[in-house]
Amino acid sequence: MAMYLARVLGGYKLVEIGRAMGLERYSTVSSACLAMKQRINRDRALAGRAKKIESYLQKGQRQT
């Protein structure tokens, strides 16, 4: 979820996310983001949690 949100909300490059997560290959990040997107599209509960996290993060950005 963290990788997916960093990509979608933060607009970070796959390499940047991978480096921050301690991964050597950016393809791992790409696969994780794609898998999370697919899970969110299938699972309403997960989609709701993702929306709540997204909302929380966006509120935090407006306050700073």
PDB file of C-alpha atoms in Angstrom:
ATOM      1  CA  MET A   1       0.000   0.000   0.000  1.00  0.00           C
ATOM      2  CA  ALA A   2       2.819   2.403   0.877  1.00  0.00           C
ATOM      3  CA  MET A   3       4.507   1.919  -2.483  1.00  0.00           C
ATOM      4  CA  TYR A   4       1.227   2.340  -4.333  1.00  0.00           C
ATOM      5  CA  LEU A   5       0.330   5.542  -2.487  1.00  0.00           C
ATOM      6  CA  ALA A   6       3.830   6.962  -2.912  1.00  0.00           C
ATOM      7  CA  ARG A   7       3.486   6.410  -6.645  1.00  0.00           C
ATOM      8  CA  VAL A   8      -0.100   7.612  -7.029  1.00  0.00           C
ATOM      9  CA  LEU A   9      -0.201  10.489  -4.557  1.00  0.00           C
ATOM     10  CA  GLY A  10       3.428  11.488  -4.379  1.00  0.00           C
ATOM     11  CA  GLY A  11       4.276  10.969  -8.016  1.00  0.00           C
ATOM     12  CA  TYR A  12       7.598   9.429  -7.028  1.00  0.00           C
ATOM     13  CA  LYS A  13       9.550   7.445  -9.580  1.00  0.00           C
ATOM     14  CA  LEU A  14       9.766   3.686  -9.171  1.00  0.00           C
ATOM     15  CA  VAL A  15      13.509   3.928  -8.545  1.00  0.00           C
ATOM     16  CA  GLU A  16      12.969   6.505  -5.778  1.00  0.00           C
ATOM     17  CA  ILE A  17      10.360   4.367  -4.051  1.00  0.00           C
ATOM     18  CA  GLY A  18      12.538   1.281  -4.334  1.00  0.00           C
ATOM     19  CA  ARG A  19      15.526   3.097  -2.860  1.00  0.00           C
ATOM     20  CA  ALA A  20      13.415   4.395   0.057  1.00  0.00           C
ATOM     21  CA  MET A  21      12.116   0.874   0.714  1.00  0.00           C
ATOM     22  CA  GLY A  22      15.561  -0.708   0.510  1.00  0.00           C
ATOM     23  CA  LEU A  23      14.906  -2.536  -2.756  1.00  0.00           C
ATOM     24  CA  GLU A  24      17.506  -2.966  -5.462  1.00  0.00           C
ATOM     25  CA  ARG A  25      15.141  -3.448  -8.385  1.00  0.00           C
ATOM     26  CA  TYR A  26      12.500  -0.932  -9.382  1.00  0.00           C
ATOM     27  CA  SER A  27      10.585  -3.698 -11.149  1.00  0.00           C
ATOM     28  CA  THR A  28       9.603  -4.998  -7.705  1.00  0.00           C
ATOM     29  CA  VAL A  29       7.958  -1.651  -6.980  1.00  0.00           C
ATOM     30  CA  SER A  30       6.200  -1.703 -10.337  1.00  0.00           C
ATOM     31  CA  SER A  31       4.821  -5.184  -9.679  1.00  0.00           C
ATOM     32  CA  ALA A  32       3.679  -4.250  -6.164  1.00  0.00           C
ATOM     33  CA  CYS A  33       1.931  -1.100  -7.388  1.00  0.00           C
ATOM     34  CA  LEU A  34       0.159  -2.957 -10.177  1.00  0.00           C
ATOM     35  CA  ALA A  35      -0.938  -5.728  -7.812  1.00  0.00           C
ATOM     36  CA  MET A  36      -2.256  -3.210  -5.273  1.00  0.00           C
ATOM     37  CA  LYS A  37      -4.182  -1.333  -7.959  1.00  0.00           C
ATOM     38  CA  GLN A  38      -5.804  -4.587  -9.055  1.00  0.00           C
ATOM     39  CA  ARG A  39      -6.651  -5.545  -5.455  1.00  0.00           C
ATOM     40  CA  ILE A  40      -8.193  -2.121  -4.805  1.00  0.00           C
ATOM     41  CA  ASN A  41     -10.329  -2.491  -7.944  1.00  0.00           C
ATOM     42  CA  ARG A  42     -11.616  -5.885  -6.731  1.00  0.00           C
ATOM     43  CA  ASP A  43     -11.931  -5.345  -2.975  1.00  0.00           C
ATOM     44  CA  ARG A  44     -14.313  -2.643  -1.758  1.00  0.00           C
ATOM     45  CA  ALA A  45     -13.064  -2.800   1.827  1.00  0.00           C
ATOM     46  CA  LEU A  46      -9.486  -2.308   0.690  1.00  0.00           C
ATOM     47  CA  ALA A  47     -10.567   0.507  -1.616  1.00  0.00           C
ATOM     48  CA  GLY A  48     -12.251   2.196   1.350  1.00  0.00           C
ATOM     49  CA  ARG A  49      -9.114   1.910   3.454  1.00  0.00           C
ATOM     50  CA  ALA A  50      -7.014   3.315   0.622  1.00  0.00           C
ATOM     51  CA  LYS A  51      -9.395   6.281   0.303  1.00  0.00           C
ATOM     52  CA  LYS A  52      -9.200   6.954   4.054  1.00  0.00           C
ATOM     53  CA  ILE A  53      -5.412   6.890   3.995  1.00  0.00           C
ATOM     54  CA  GLU A  54      -5.372   9.116   0.911  1.00  0.00           C
ATOM     55  CA  SER A  55      -7.715  11.594   2.579  1.00  0.00           C
ATOM     56  CA  TYR A  56      -5.635  11.616   5.751  1.00  0.00           C
ATOM     57  CA  LEU A  57      -2.433  12.241   3.815  1.00  0.00           C
ATOM     58  CA  GLN A  58      -3.975  15.009   1.742  1.00  0.00           C
ATOM     59  CA  LYS A  59      -5.295  16.752   4.855  1.00  0.00           C
ATOM     60  CA  GLY A  60      -1.822  16.568   6.370  1.00  0.00           C
ATOM     61  CA  GLN A  61      -0.332  18.213   3.302  1.00  0.00           C
ATOM     62  CA  ARG A  62      -2.799  21.113   3.437  1.00  0.00           C
ATOM     63  CA  GLN A  63      -2.023  21.798   7.100  1.00  0.00           C
ATOM     64  CA  THR A  64       1.743  22.079   6.637  1.00  0.00           C
TER      65      THR A  64
END
